[in-house]
mmCIF file of C-alpha atoms in Angstrom:
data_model
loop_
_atom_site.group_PDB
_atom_site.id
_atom_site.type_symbol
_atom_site.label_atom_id
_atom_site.label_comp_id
_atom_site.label_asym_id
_atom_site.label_seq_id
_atom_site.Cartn_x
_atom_site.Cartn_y
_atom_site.Cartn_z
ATOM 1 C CA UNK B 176 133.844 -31.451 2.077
ATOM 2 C CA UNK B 177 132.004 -33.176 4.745
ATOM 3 C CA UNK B 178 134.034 -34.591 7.901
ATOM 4 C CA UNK B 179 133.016 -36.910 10.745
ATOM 5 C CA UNK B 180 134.295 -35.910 13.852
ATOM 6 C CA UNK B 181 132.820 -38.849 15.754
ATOM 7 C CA UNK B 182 130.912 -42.076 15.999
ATOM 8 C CA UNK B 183 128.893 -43.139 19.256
ATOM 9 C CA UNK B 184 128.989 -45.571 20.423
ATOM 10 C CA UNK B 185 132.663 -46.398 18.454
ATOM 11 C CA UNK B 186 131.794 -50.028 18.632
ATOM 12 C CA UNK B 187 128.962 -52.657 18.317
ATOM 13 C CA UNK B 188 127.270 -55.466 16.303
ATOM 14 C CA UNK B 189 125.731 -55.995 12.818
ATOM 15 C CA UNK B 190 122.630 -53.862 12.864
ATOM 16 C CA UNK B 191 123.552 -51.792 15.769
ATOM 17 C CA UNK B 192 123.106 -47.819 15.693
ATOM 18 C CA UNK B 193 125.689 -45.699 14.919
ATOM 19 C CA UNK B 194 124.969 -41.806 15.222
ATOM 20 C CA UNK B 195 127.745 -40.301 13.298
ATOM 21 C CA UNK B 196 128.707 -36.415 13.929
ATOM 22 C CA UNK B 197 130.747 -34.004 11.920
ATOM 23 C CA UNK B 198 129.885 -31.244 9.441
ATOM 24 C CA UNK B 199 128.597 -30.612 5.823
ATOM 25 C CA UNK B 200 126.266 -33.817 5.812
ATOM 26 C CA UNK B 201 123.421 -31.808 3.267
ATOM 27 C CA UNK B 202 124.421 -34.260 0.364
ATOM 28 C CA UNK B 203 125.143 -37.415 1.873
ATOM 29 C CA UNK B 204 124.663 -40.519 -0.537
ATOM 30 C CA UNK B 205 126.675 -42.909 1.373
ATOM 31 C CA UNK B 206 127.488 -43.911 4.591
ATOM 32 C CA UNK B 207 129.875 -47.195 4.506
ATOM 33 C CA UNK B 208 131.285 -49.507 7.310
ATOM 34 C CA UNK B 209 135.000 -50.401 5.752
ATOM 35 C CA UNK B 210 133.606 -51.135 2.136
ATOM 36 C CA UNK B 211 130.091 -52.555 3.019
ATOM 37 C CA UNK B 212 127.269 -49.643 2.257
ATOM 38 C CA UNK B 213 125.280 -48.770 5.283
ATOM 39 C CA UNK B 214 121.456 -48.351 6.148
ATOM 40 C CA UNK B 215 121.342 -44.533 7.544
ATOM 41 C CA UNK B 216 119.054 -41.701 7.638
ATOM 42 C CA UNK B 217 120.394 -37.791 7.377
ATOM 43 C CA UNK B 218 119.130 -36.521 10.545
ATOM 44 C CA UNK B 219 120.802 -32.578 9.680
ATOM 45 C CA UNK B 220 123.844 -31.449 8.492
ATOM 46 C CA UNK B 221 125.905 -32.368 11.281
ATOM 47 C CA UNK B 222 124.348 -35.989 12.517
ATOM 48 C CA UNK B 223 123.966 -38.799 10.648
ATOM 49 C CA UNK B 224 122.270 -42.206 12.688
ATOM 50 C CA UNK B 225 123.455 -45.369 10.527
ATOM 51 C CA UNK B 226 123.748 -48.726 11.349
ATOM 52 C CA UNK B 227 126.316 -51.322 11.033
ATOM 53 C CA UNK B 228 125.975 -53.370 7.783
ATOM 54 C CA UNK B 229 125.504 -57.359 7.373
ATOM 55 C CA UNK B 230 129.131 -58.500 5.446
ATOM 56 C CA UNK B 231 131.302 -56.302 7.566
ATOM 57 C CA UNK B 232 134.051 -58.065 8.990
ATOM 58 C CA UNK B 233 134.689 -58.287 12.925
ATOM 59 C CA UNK B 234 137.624 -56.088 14.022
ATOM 60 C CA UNK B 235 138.530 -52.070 13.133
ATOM 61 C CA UNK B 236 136.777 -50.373 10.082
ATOM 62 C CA UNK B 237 136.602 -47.116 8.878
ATOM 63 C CA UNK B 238 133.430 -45.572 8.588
ATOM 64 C CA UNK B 239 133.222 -42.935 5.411
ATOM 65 C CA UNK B 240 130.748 -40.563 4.484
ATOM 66 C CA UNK B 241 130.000 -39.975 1.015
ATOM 67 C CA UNK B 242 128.219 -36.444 -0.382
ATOM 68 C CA UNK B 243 127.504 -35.380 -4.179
ATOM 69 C CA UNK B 244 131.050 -34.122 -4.265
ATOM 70 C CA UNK B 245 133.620 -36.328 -2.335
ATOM 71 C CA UNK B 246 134.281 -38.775 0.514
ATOM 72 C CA UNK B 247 135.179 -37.994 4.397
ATOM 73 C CA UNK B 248 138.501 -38.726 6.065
ATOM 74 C CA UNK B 249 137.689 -42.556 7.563
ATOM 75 C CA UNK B 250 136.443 -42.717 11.622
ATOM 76 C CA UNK B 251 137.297 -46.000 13.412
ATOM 77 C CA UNK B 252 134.476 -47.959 14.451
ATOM 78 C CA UNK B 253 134.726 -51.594 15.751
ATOM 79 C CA UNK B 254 132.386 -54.152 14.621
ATOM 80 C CA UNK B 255 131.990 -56.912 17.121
#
């Protein structure tokens, strides 16, 4: 099962970057910001760069990684 183990920056705007690290990324099919699907291109198998949807509310939101075979624990990210 894939994990993320971190998000940098943990915070920013609609369309900002997020590169998103953690492990077992091969499959990835989708990367979403609380339950908005994310823009994001598989960089390797540890480092996803993503950026933060248009329709994702303001305030905390996990960020989930989603592969062929399940979905990631949630990282908090802040929109602003």
């Amino acid at each position: 099962q894939e994990t993320v183990t971190s998000l940098t920056p943990a915070s920013g705007a609609i369309g900002a970057k997020a590169v998103i690290a953690g492990t077992n990324f091969e499959g990835v099919r989708e990367v979403k910001f609380g339950n908005v699907v994310a823009t994001f291109e598989k960089d390797s198998a540890t480092q996803i760069t993503a950026y933060v949807p248009r329709g994702v509310n303001a305030g905390a939101q996990n960020v989930i990684v989603t592969n062929n075979v399940a979905a990631s624990d949630g990282k908090q990210f802040t929109v602003n």
